[in-house]
Each structure stands twice: as structure tokens, then as C-alpha cells.
Amino acid sequence: MDNIKNYTLAELEAWMAREGEKPFRARQIFQWLYQRRVRHFDEMTTISKPMRAWLAERFTLGEFERVRALKSADGSTKYAFRLADGKEIETVLMPGESHTTLCVSTQVGCAMGCDFCMTARMGLLRNLEVGEIVQQVVEASRDLPEGAFIRNIVFMGMGEPLHNYENLVRAVASLSEDFGFGFSSRHLTVSTAGLVPAIRRFIREGVRANLAVSLNAVTDEVRSRLMPVNRRWNIAALLDACREFPKDSRARITFEYVLIDGVNDSLADARQLVRLLHGVKAKVNLIPYNAPPGLPYQRPDMARVREFQEALLSRGLLATVRVSRGQDVQGACGQLIAEGITPGGRFAPERAENTALAVAGSA
Ligand code: SAH
């Protein structure tokens, strides 16, 4: 059976029309799915009983099995969900003083093979369907206290969103729908390791979401070592694509920069970063590295992080520092990995590299 959450509103309306039904039925269904977040078609009380039965014969509601919900001391929660085929994904809910952010996954595992990231250790198992992307938002929303809501969605969980382009874009459309969650483009952020053709397409098609690019180094030598995708599209190619970002829009591209001790955190690196981003509508988000056990990288001390930030700010480059949430529950950036896969266990650097290059070649 088909998961009804795999469909955008336009697709459901078209489907209703083909079945001889009124399109407004699709809008009602959307409200039940995403505003009321029902678990059974029978709860859709504005829809006739025969129609509810008819829907239930054709569709599932794409519910997950909740495997874990680990609460961090800082108030964030890391969820593990089991999908219909038994695979697991993780989602992180981060309530804040002024607003709540949800970090969602777009793939089971990841093919990018970044050397410093735990999810890369899994390799890519498969893409998530549209319904599996939006269900993470449904599940997390159910846990919020009455009146609270998720304001920001960041596509920064497991996986490379632009490697699952079609489903990502349809999930963005679904989440933006007024009859559903109604997220505005300002509150949706897609983060990419740097799949250049997909970035160009994202910009060209005007996908209604912010773009974040994981830059993480200022020389091709270092970036290729950290991120195999750079061997296919180097820094110059990446920034060329980013320069196509519309100059007239108020939005900027966020460049994520994971600060790793002694690897990419020198003040010379900071100055080079300013030069590289000259002429790009950019802001920088510095992420002090979350060092997982077993990897050869360390986080610089906070003084170095501040110095690096200051070196950008003093040269007129907007730069913030991301405080990683949920570190005590392995919910922070780069720590998402399905249980049962031993860090390092299944990983062969050559293999990860090949995967990333193969992917890069086909994108
Ligand atoms: N594939 C996408 C989105 C997932 S990663 C991308 O690469 O952008 C989200 C962010 O976490 C990326 O900027 C990545 O560079 C960063 N990251 C990965 N591992 C990390 C770690 N151990 N500590 C801090 N940030 C990390």
C-alpha cells in the first residue's frame, strides 16, 4: 500500500480529480495529516465514513515505530525511528528560548564519505521517501507542549539532501503548504556537502528554502582530504555555482565551517576564507568539531574558535558560532548514526571515497 504522505497537495488534488472527487477533499486531508496529525483515517471526522474506508484501503499514514527518544541535559531530544523496511533514522528536536528547530534526515546513511563525520561510516543504505521526511516533523510535533510549534527545519540530519533531490524538493513543497505545516522558506534550510549540479538546479528552480553549503576548508588539498566530493567539484567550481545565487534577494547562502584543531582553524585559514567568499552573498556558520571516539580529529579550544570568528567579523564577513546541541546523547552535528553499526567497523576509506565519487559522477 501507498503512503499518503508521499504526495504533495497538488498531487493529492490531481489524484482526487481522477477519482471523481472534489479537490478540496485533498486540502481537508492535508489538515488532518499535518495540523491535527491523526494516527488513523477514522479520526478524519470531516470526511464521510465511506470515504475514510476507501482511503484506508488505498493508503497508509506512514507512521514510524519509535525506537528511542533520548533526552539531552540541554533539553534537546534525539529520536530514532524504524521505517517500514526495518531501517533506522535519527531526528533531533532542539527547543530554544525563542524558537524550536528540528534537524531531519533525508537518507538512511550517506554516500558523501566525509572523513570527520560519523554518518559517513554507514555508507548509503537508501534515500528517504517524501513521506519519511515529513513524518519526522509529524512525530516531533506531537511531543511539543500545547501551543508550542517547530519554527525551523534544517535538513542536516543523516544524508545528503541534494543527493535525494526530487524527494527533498517535494518534501519542501509539502511542508510549506498552508493547509499543512505552512513553513515559510525562511524557516527551511537545506544543507549540502557540495553537489554542484544539484546546487545549480536548486538555485535555478528557486526551491523555497535557504541553502547552506558545508565548506569546511579553504584549500582543495585539505578539503579533498576531509570531503571526497571535493575531488569531483573543487572549491572554485563550488563557489562559481554559489555566485549564481540571486543578488537581489535578501537571503544569503550560509557556509558551514566545521573547525577542526590544527586542520583548518588557523588565522591564515580565516583570512583565506574571507578572500574566497568575496563577491558571494554569504554568511559563515562556524561549528566547533564534535569529536566522536575513534576518529583522528579534535575540537579546537573555545579561544581559538572566537579568534577565528573575530578574524572574519573584523574583515566584514558575517560569522556566527553554532552551539551544538544534544552532544551527551550523540545528537550533535556529525554524530547521527544508526545503532548497531560500529563506528569504524564497516568503514573502508577507499570504499567511501569511491561511493562519493560514483555519486558525484551520476549527479
Ligand atoms: N550532507 C549535508 C548535511 C548533513 S551534515 C552536508 O554535508 O551539509 C550537517 C553539518 O554537520 C555539515 O556542515 C557537516 O560538515 C557537519 N558535521 C559533520 N560531522 C561533524 C562533526 N563531527 N562535528 C561538527 N560538525 C560536523
Tab-separated table of C-alpha atoms and ligand atoms in Angstrom:
chain	number	residue	atom	x	y	z
A	1	MET	CA	0.000	0.000	0.000
A	2	ASP	CA	0.973	3.558	-0.662
A	3	ASN	CA	1.941	6.092	1.998
A	4	ILE	CA	-0.417	9.069	1.623
A	5	LYS	CA	2.336	11.370	2.989
A	6	ASN	CA	4.417	10.691	-0.124
A	7	TYR	CA	2.136	13.092	-2.018
A	8	THR	CA	2.208	16.859	-2.237
A	9	LEU	CA	-1.101	18.690	-2.059
A	10	ALA	CA	-1.096	19.259	-5.828
A	11	GLU	CA	-0.557	15.545	-6.398
A	12	LEU	CA	-3.334	14.561	-3.993
A	13	GLU	CA	-5.688	17.052	-5.638
A	14	ALA	CA	-4.902	15.603	-9.054
A	15	TRP	CA	-5.455	12.115	-7.697
A	16	MET	CA	-8.818	13.125	-6.203
A	17	ALA	CA	-9.852	14.660	-9.512
A	18	ARG	CA	-9.001	11.446	-11.371
A	19	GLU	CA	-11.073	9.500	-8.859
A	20	GLY	CA	-14.010	11.850	-9.485
A	21	GLU	CA	-13.682	13.553	-6.094
A	22	LYS	CA	-13.632	17.234	-5.232
A	23	PRO	CA	-10.114	18.685	-4.922
A	24	PHE	CA	-10.983	20.345	-1.583
A	25	ARG	CA	-11.007	16.849	-0.084
A	26	ALA	CA	-7.250	16.828	-0.543
A	27	ARG	CA	-6.945	20.057	1.434
A	28	GLN	CA	-9.041	18.610	4.250
A	29	ILE	CA	-6.875	15.514	4.288
A	30	PHE	CA	-3.740	17.652	4.455
A	31	GLN	CA	-5.096	19.430	7.505
A	32	TRP	CA	-5.789	16.122	9.238
A	33	LEU	CA	-2.356	14.807	8.324
A	34	TYR	CA	-0.200	17.763	9.305
A	35	GLN	CA	-2.225	20.100	11.514
A	36	ARG	CA	-4.100	17.504	13.553
A	37	ARG	CA	-1.555	14.747	12.937
A	38	VAL	CA	-4.076	11.894	13.194
A	39	ARG	CA	-2.932	8.283	13.506
A	40	HIS	CA	-5.978	6.718	11.801
A	41	PHE	CA	-8.155	7.645	8.842
A	42	ASP	CA	-11.143	7.167	11.181
A	43	GLU	CA	-10.166	10.325	13.047
A	44	MET	CA	-10.779	12.427	9.903
A	45	THR	CA	-14.282	13.335	11.020
A	46	THR	CA	-14.996	15.973	8.377
A	47	ILE	CA	-14.724	13.219	5.792
A	48	SER	CA	-17.549	10.762	5.228
A	49	LYS	CA	-17.238	7.255	6.635
A	50	PRO	CA	-17.310	5.521	3.253
A	51	MET	CA	-14.605	7.839	2.004
A	52	ARG	CA	-12.451	7.215	5.083
A	53	ALA	CA	-12.776	3.478	4.464
A	54	TRP	CA	-11.967	3.988	0.795
A	55	LEU	CA	-8.800	5.937	1.715
A	56	ALA	CA	-7.766	3.335	4.282
A	57	GLU	CA	-7.963	0.624	1.625
A	58	ARG	CA	-5.554	2.526	-0.587
A	59	PHE	CA	-3.191	4.340	1.739
A	60	THR	CA	-1.213	4.052	4.929
A	61	LEU	CA	-0.457	7.066	7.114
A	62	GLY	CA	3.265	6.298	7.052
A	63	GLU	CA	3.627	6.039	10.824
A	64	PHE	CA	7.043	5.149	12.245
A	65	GLU	CA	7.868	2.873	15.072
A	66	ARG	CA	9.611	4.982	17.687
A	67	VAL	CA	12.716	3.093	18.763
A	68	ARG	CA	14.188	5.664	21.131
A	69	ALA	CA	13.783	9.225	22.320
A	70	LEU	CA	16.919	10.261	24.174
A	71	LYS	CA	16.633	13.480	26.089
A	72	SER	CA	19.769	15.569	26.425
A	73	ALA	CA	20.626	17.624	29.510
A	74	ASP	CA	20.309	20.719	27.289
A	75	GLY	CA	16.642	19.963	26.527
A	76	SER	CA	17.062	18.572	23.027
A	77	THR	CA	15.799	15.112	22.105
A	78	LYS	CA	17.330	12.630	19.701
A	79	TYR	CA	14.792	10.284	18.175
A	80	ALA	CA	15.448	7.000	16.439
A	81	PHE	CA	12.636	5.840	14.162
A	82	ARG	CA	12.207	2.473	12.500
A	83	LEU	CA	10.996	2.629	8.903
A	84	ALA	CA	8.651	0.146	7.244
A	85	ASP	CA	11.607	-1.867	5.905
A	86	GLY	CA	13.235	-2.076	9.344
A	87	LYS	CA	15.954	0.502	8.710
A	88	GLU	CA	16.521	3.257	11.259
A	89	ILE	CA	16.938	7.002	11.010
A	90	GLU	CA	17.552	9.744	13.550
A	91	THR	CA	15.956	13.145	14.061
A	92	VAL	CA	16.934	15.826	16.592
A	93	LEU	CA	14.465	18.228	18.222
A	94	MET	CA	16.038	21.363	19.691
A	95	PRO	CA	13.694	23.567	21.726
A	96	GLY	CA	15.130	27.023	22.308
A	97	GLU	CA	14.154	30.061	24.354
A	98	SER	CA	12.606	31.824	21.408
A	99	HIS	CA	12.052	29.039	18.890
A	100	THR	CA	12.315	25.329	18.270
A	101	THR	CA	14.381	23.748	15.495
A	102	LEU	CA	14.132	20.235	14.090
A	103	CYS	CA	17.055	18.553	12.341
A	104	VAL	CA	15.740	15.965	9.885
A	105	SER	CA	17.346	13.156	7.899
A	106	THR	CA	16.971	12.757	4.145
A	107	GLN	CA	18.724	9.406	3.594
A	108	VAL	CA	19.499	6.269	5.563
A	109	GLY	CA	23.254	6.712	5.887
A	110	CYS	CA	25.155	8.873	3.430
A	111	ALA	CA	27.352	8.416	0.364
A	112	MET	CA	29.493	11.533	0.734
A	113	GLY	CA	32.172	9.793	2.789
A	114	CYS	CA	33.296	12.877	4.738
A	115	ASP	CA	36.248	11.735	6.810
A	116	PHE	CA	35.214	13.517	10.024
A	117	CYS	CA	31.507	12.562	10.070
A	118	MET	CA	30.007	9.527	11.809
A	119	THR	CA	27.060	9.121	9.424
A	120	ALA	CA	29.550	8.628	6.582
A	121	ARG	CA	30.645	5.434	8.337
A	122	MET	CA	27.328	3.828	7.455
A	123	GLY	CA	27.670	4.333	3.741
A	124	LEU	CA	24.408	4.986	1.893
A	125	LEU	CA	21.666	2.436	2.529
A	126	ARG	CA	18.879	4.254	0.675
A	127	ASN	CA	17.042	7.504	0.016
A	128	LEU	CA	14.137	8.505	2.234
A	129	GLU	CA	10.745	8.854	0.605
A	130	VAL	CA	8.869	12.160	0.845
A	131	GLY	CA	6.560	10.673	3.473
A	132	GLU	CA	9.526	9.528	5.548
A	133	ILE	CA	10.997	13.015	5.511
A	134	VAL	CA	7.779	14.776	6.564
A	135	GLN	CA	6.821	12.107	9.111
A	136	GLN	CA	9.858	13.152	11.183
A	137	VAL	CA	8.193	16.562	11.570
A	138	VAL	CA	4.828	14.982	12.419
A	139	GLU	CA	6.403	12.764	15.100
A	140	ALA	CA	8.432	15.522	16.751
A	141	SER	CA	5.481	17.959	16.669
A	142	ARG	CA	3.377	15.504	18.647
A	143	ASP	CA	5.840	15.760	21.540
A	144	LEU	CA	5.712	19.521	21.922
A	145	PRO	CA	3.660	21.053	24.710
A	146	GLU	CA	0.279	22.562	23.798
A	147	GLY	CA	0.753	25.789	21.846
A	148	ALA	CA	4.426	25.169	21.055
A	149	PHE	CA	5.480	24.537	17.485
A	150	ILE	CA	8.558	23.855	15.397
A	151	ARG	CA	9.734	27.048	13.738
A	152	ASN	CA	12.783	25.895	11.801
A	153	ILE	CA	13.510	22.754	9.868
A	154	VAL	CA	17.132	22.086	8.991
A	155	PHE	CA	17.866	19.289	6.528
A	156	MET	CA	21.109	18.496	8.317
A	157	GLY	CA	20.476	15.067	9.788
A	158	MET	CA	21.628	11.846	8.199
A	159	GLY	CA	22.291	12.008	4.499
A	160	GLU	CA	22.986	14.455	1.706
A	161	PRO	CA	19.696	16.215	0.880
A	162	LEU	CA	20.691	17.181	-2.664
A	163	HIS	CA	21.621	13.570	-3.400
A	164	ASN	CA	17.895	12.825	-2.871
A	165	TYR	CA	16.888	15.904	-4.842
A	166	GLU	CA	13.396	15.033	-6.114
A	167	ASN	CA	12.105	13.810	-2.774
A	168	LEU	CA	13.733	16.688	-0.913
A	169	VAL	CA	12.065	19.248	-3.150
A	170	ARG	CA	8.673	17.569	-2.834
A	171	ALA	CA	9.084	17.370	0.955
A	172	VAL	CA	9.853	21.110	0.992
A	173	ALA	CA	6.681	21.734	-1.029
A	174	SER	CA	4.609	19.600	1.304
A	175	LEU	CA	5.999	21.214	4.468
A	176	SER	CA	5.405	24.704	3.013
A	177	GLU	CA	1.747	24.051	2.270
A	178	ASP	CA	-0.657	26.382	4.089
A	179	PHE	CA	-3.120	23.539	4.599
A	180	GLY	CA	-0.299	21.564	6.207
A	181	PHE	CA	2.551	22.802	8.412
A	182	GLY	CA	2.864	26.059	6.469
A	183	PHE	CA	6.619	26.548	6.884
A	184	SER	CA	7.878	29.651	5.119
A	185	SER	CA	11.029	29.446	3.017
A	186	ARG	CA	12.946	31.456	5.615
A	187	HIS	CA	12.440	28.673	8.116
A	188	LEU	CA	13.573	25.746	5.964
A	189	THR	CA	17.308	25.186	5.395
A	190	VAL	CA	18.856	22.620	3.087
A	191	SER	CA	22.497	21.798	3.778
A	192	THR	CA	24.759	20.266	1.142
A	193	ALA	CA	28.267	18.860	1.066
A	194	GLY	CA	28.637	20.491	-2.352
A	195	LEU	CA	26.957	18.582	-5.200
A	196	VAL	CA	27.471	21.347	-7.714
A	197	PRO	CA	24.977	20.382	-10.475
A	198	ALA	CA	22.286	19.928	-7.827
A	199	ILE	CA	23.147	23.304	-6.266
A	200	ARG	CA	22.754	24.944	-9.679
A	201	ARG	CA	19.434	23.221	-10.144
A	202	PHE	CA	18.279	24.245	-6.655
A	203	ILE	CA	19.079	27.891	-7.427
A	204	ARG	CA	17.647	27.762	-10.962
A	205	GLU	CA	14.391	26.190	-9.828
A	206	GLY	CA	14.047	28.658	-6.952
A	207	VAL	CA	13.350	25.965	-4.369
A	208	ARG	CA	11.618	27.683	-1.491
A	209	ALA	CA	14.246	27.054	1.182
A	210	ASN	CA	17.539	28.517	2.395
A	211	LEU	CA	20.735	26.968	1.171
A	212	ALA	CA	23.654	26.031	3.414
A	213	VAL	CA	26.919	24.740	1.985
A	214	SER	CA	29.417	22.757	4.049
A	215	LEU	CA	32.701	24.340	3.018
A	216	ASN	CA	34.906	23.186	5.896
A	217	ALA	CA	38.264	24.094	4.321
A	218	VAL	CA	39.846	26.841	2.226
A	219	THR	CA	42.302	24.802	0.129
A	220	ASP	CA	41.488	21.943	-2.232
A	221	GLU	CA	44.218	19.894	-0.623
A	222	VAL	CA	42.597	19.981	2.819
A	223	ARG	CA	39.016	19.910	1.556
A	224	SER	CA	39.627	16.874	-0.636
A	225	ARG	CA	41.117	15.095	2.341
A	226	LEU	CA	38.105	15.893	4.525
A	227	MET	CA	35.401	15.675	1.848
A	228	PRO	CA	35.900	13.331	-1.130
A	229	VAL	CA	33.194	15.224	-3.032
A	230	ASN	CA	35.775	17.996	-3.482
A	231	ARG	CA	37.773	15.756	-5.845
A	232	ARG	CA	34.832	15.899	-8.240
A	233	TRP	CA	33.870	19.554	-7.724
A	234	ASN	CA	36.580	21.656	-6.164
A	235	ILE	CA	36.252	24.862	-4.193
A	236	ALA	CA	36.362	27.068	-7.288
A	237	ALA	CA	33.589	25.076	-9.004
A	238	LEU	CA	31.521	25.126	-5.820
A	239	LEU	CA	31.836	28.872	-5.331
A	240	ASP	CA	31.113	29.509	-9.012
A	241	ALA	CA	27.770	27.786	-8.553
A	242	CYS	CA	27.138	29.772	-5.360
A	243	ARG	CA	27.730	33.040	-7.218
A	244	GLU	CA	24.598	32.248	-9.237
A	245	PHE	CA	22.555	32.818	-6.111
A	246	PRO	CA	20.293	35.802	-6.860
A	247	LYS	CA	21.956	39.021	-5.757
A	248	ASP	CA	18.688	40.858	-5.337
A	249	SER	CA	17.177	38.512	-2.783
A	250	ARG	CA	17.580	39.290	0.903
A	251	ALA	CA	18.732	35.754	1.547
A	252	ARG	CA	22.359	34.667	1.773
A	253	ILE	CA	23.999	31.306	1.461
A	254	THR	CA	25.222	30.004	4.786
A	255	PHE	CA	28.683	28.481	4.598
A	256	GLU	CA	29.139	25.917	7.309
A	257	TYR	CA	32.691	25.556	8.505
A	258	VAL	CA	33.499	22.788	10.967
A	259	LEU	CA	36.513	23.929	12.985
A	260	ILE	CA	38.971	21.071	13.484
A	261	ASP	CA	42.048	21.548	15.635
A	262	GLY	CA	45.204	22.043	13.578
A	263	VAL	CA	43.453	21.108	10.306
A	264	ASN	CA	41.500	24.155	9.140
A	265	ASP	CA	41.429	26.551	12.101
A	266	SER	CA	44.456	28.829	11.615
A	267	LEU	CA	44.107	32.573	11.268
A	268	ALA	CA	45.609	32.232	7.780
A	269	ASP	CA	42.656	29.920	7.005
A	270	ALA	CA	40.289	32.592	8.296
A	271	ARG	CA	41.845	35.253	6.075
A	272	GLN	CA	41.696	32.930	3.065
A	273	LEU	CA	38.022	32.230	3.823
A	274	VAL	CA	37.302	35.960	3.617
A	275	ARG	CA	39.072	36.157	0.244
A	276	LEU	CA	37.219	33.112	-1.113
A	277	LEU	CA	33.785	34.408	-0.178
A	278	HIS	CA	34.380	37.839	-1.647
A	279	GLY	CA	31.513	38.564	-4.060
A	280	VAL	CA	29.321	35.732	-2.761
A	281	LYS	CA	26.148	36.549	-0.820
A	282	ALA	CA	27.425	34.704	2.202
A	283	LYS	CA	27.394	34.286	5.921
A	284	VAL	CA	29.520	31.814	7.814
A	285	ASN	CA	28.403	29.394	10.498
A	286	LEU	CA	31.348	28.066	12.473
A	287	ILE	CA	30.785	24.632	14.017
A	288	PRO	CA	33.322	23.590	16.659
A	289	TYR	CA	34.028	19.952	15.814
A	290	ASN	CA	32.217	17.293	17.835
A	291	ALA	CA	34.901	14.688	18.247
A	292	PRO	CA	33.458	11.178	18.145
A	293	PRO	CA	35.589	8.427	19.651
A	294	GLY	CA	37.822	6.655	17.181
A	295	LEU	CA	38.302	9.495	14.699
A	296	PRO	CA	41.632	11.312	14.409
A	297	TYR	CA	40.191	14.840	14.747
A	298	GLN	CA	39.814	17.161	17.721
A	299	ARG	CA	37.907	20.314	18.539
A	300	PRO	CA	39.985	23.479	18.946
A	301	ASP	CA	39.630	25.313	22.259
A	302	MET	CA	36.946	27.971	22.519
A	303	ALA	CA	39.504	30.795	22.471
A	304	ARG	CA	40.647	29.677	19.016
A	305	VAL	CA	37.031	29.459	17.820
A	306	ARG	CA	36.425	33.054	18.957
A	307	GLU	CA	39.661	34.268	17.352
A	308	PHE	CA	38.678	32.646	14.083
A	309	GLN	CA	35.239	34.245	14.258
A	310	GLU	CA	36.764	37.639	15.097
A	311	ALA	CA	39.116	37.367	12.100
A	312	LEU	CA	36.058	37.018	9.849
A	313	LEU	CA	33.950	39.682	11.551
A	314	SER	CA	36.746	42.255	11.556
A	315	ARG	CA	37.007	41.837	7.774
A	316	GLY	CA	33.298	42.380	7.295
A	317	LEU	CA	32.232	38.749	6.902
A	318	LEU	CA	29.139	37.796	8.891
A	319	ALA	CA	30.003	34.837	11.121
A	320	THR	CA	28.188	33.009	13.894
A	321	VAL	CA	29.243	30.072	16.062
A	322	ARG	CA	26.894	27.111	16.245
A	323	VAL	CA	26.491	25.723	19.718
A	324	SER	CA	25.965	22.031	19.063
A	325	ARG	CA	23.028	20.604	20.971
A	326	GLY	CA	22.498	17.108	22.276
A	327	GLN	CA	26.143	16.087	22.448
A	328	ASP	CA	25.547	13.894	25.511
A	329	VAL	CA	23.058	11.788	23.526
A	330	GLN	CA	25.170	11.691	20.348
A	331	GLY	CA	22.650	14.009	18.737
A	332	ALA	CA	25.047	16.738	17.655
A	333	CYS	CA	26.286	17.572	14.148
A	334	GLY	CA	28.061	14.623	12.593
A	335	GLN	CA	27.095	12.235	15.385
A	336	LEU	CA	23.969	10.701	13.877
A	337	ILE	CA	24.405	7.045	13.140
A	338	ALA	CA	22.062	4.107	13.372
A	339	GLU	CA	22.701	1.929	16.386
A	340	GLY	CA	24.283	-1.385	15.619
A	341	ILE	CA	26.787	-0.036	13.169
A	342	THR	CA	30.081	0.022	14.975
A	343	PRO	CA	31.951	3.231	14.360
A	344	GLY	CA	34.843	2.333	12.147
A	345	GLY	CA	33.604	-1.212	11.807
A	346	ARG	CA	32.152	-1.176	8.343
A	347	PHE	CA	34.258	1.617	7.058
A	348	ALA	CA	36.913	1.409	4.415
A	349	PRO	CA	38.165	4.824	3.308
A	350	GLU	CA	38.688	3.655	-0.270
A	351	ARG	CA	35.120	2.446	-0.416
A	352	ALA	CA	33.619	5.647	0.967
A	353	GLU	CA	35.678	7.641	-1.437
A	354	ASN	CA	34.532	5.570	-4.353
A	355	THR	CA	30.926	5.887	-3.280
A	356	ALA	CA	31.165	9.650	-3.116
A	357	LEU	CA	32.862	9.843	-6.477
A	358	ALA	CA	30.408	7.451	-8.072
A	359	VAL	CA	27.569	9.544	-6.730
A	360	ALA	CA	29.241	12.716	-7.829
A	361	GLY	CA	29.627	11.329	-11.308
A	362	SER	CA	25.969	10.442	-11.643
A	363	ALA	CA	24.517	13.634	-10.197
B	1	SAH	N1	25.211	16.250	3.968
B	1	SAH	C1	24.846	17.577	4.360
B	1	SAH	C2	24.026	17.680	5.643
B	1	SAH	C3	24.445	16.844	6.846
B	1	SAH	S1	25.831	17.323	7.793
B	1	SAH	C4	26.071	18.450	4.450
B	1	SAH	O1	27.177	17.938	4.321
B	1	SAH	O2	25.940	19.655	4.606
B	1	SAH	C5	25.444	18.794	8.605
B	1	SAH	C6	26.713	19.567	9.038
B	1	SAH	O3	27.407	18.894	10.094
B	1	SAH	C7	27.707	19.725	7.893
B	1	SAH	O4	28.089	21.065	7.788
B	1	SAH	C8	28.907	18.888	8.361
B	1	SAH	O5	30.101	19.427	7.847
B	1	SAH	C9	28.802	18.988	9.863
B	1	SAH	N2	29.476	17.923	10.608
B	1	SAH	C10	29.646	16.634	10.250
B	1	SAH	N3	30.304	15.962	11.212
B	1	SAH	C11	30.548	16.851	12.206
B	1	SAH	C12	31.170	16.750	13.480
B	1	SAH	N4	31.638	15.611	13.932
B	1	SAH	N5	31.227	17.880	14.239
B	1	SAH	C13	30.687	19.041	13.801
B	1	SAH	N6	30.076	19.178	12.617
B	1	SAH	C14	30.016	18.104	11.830
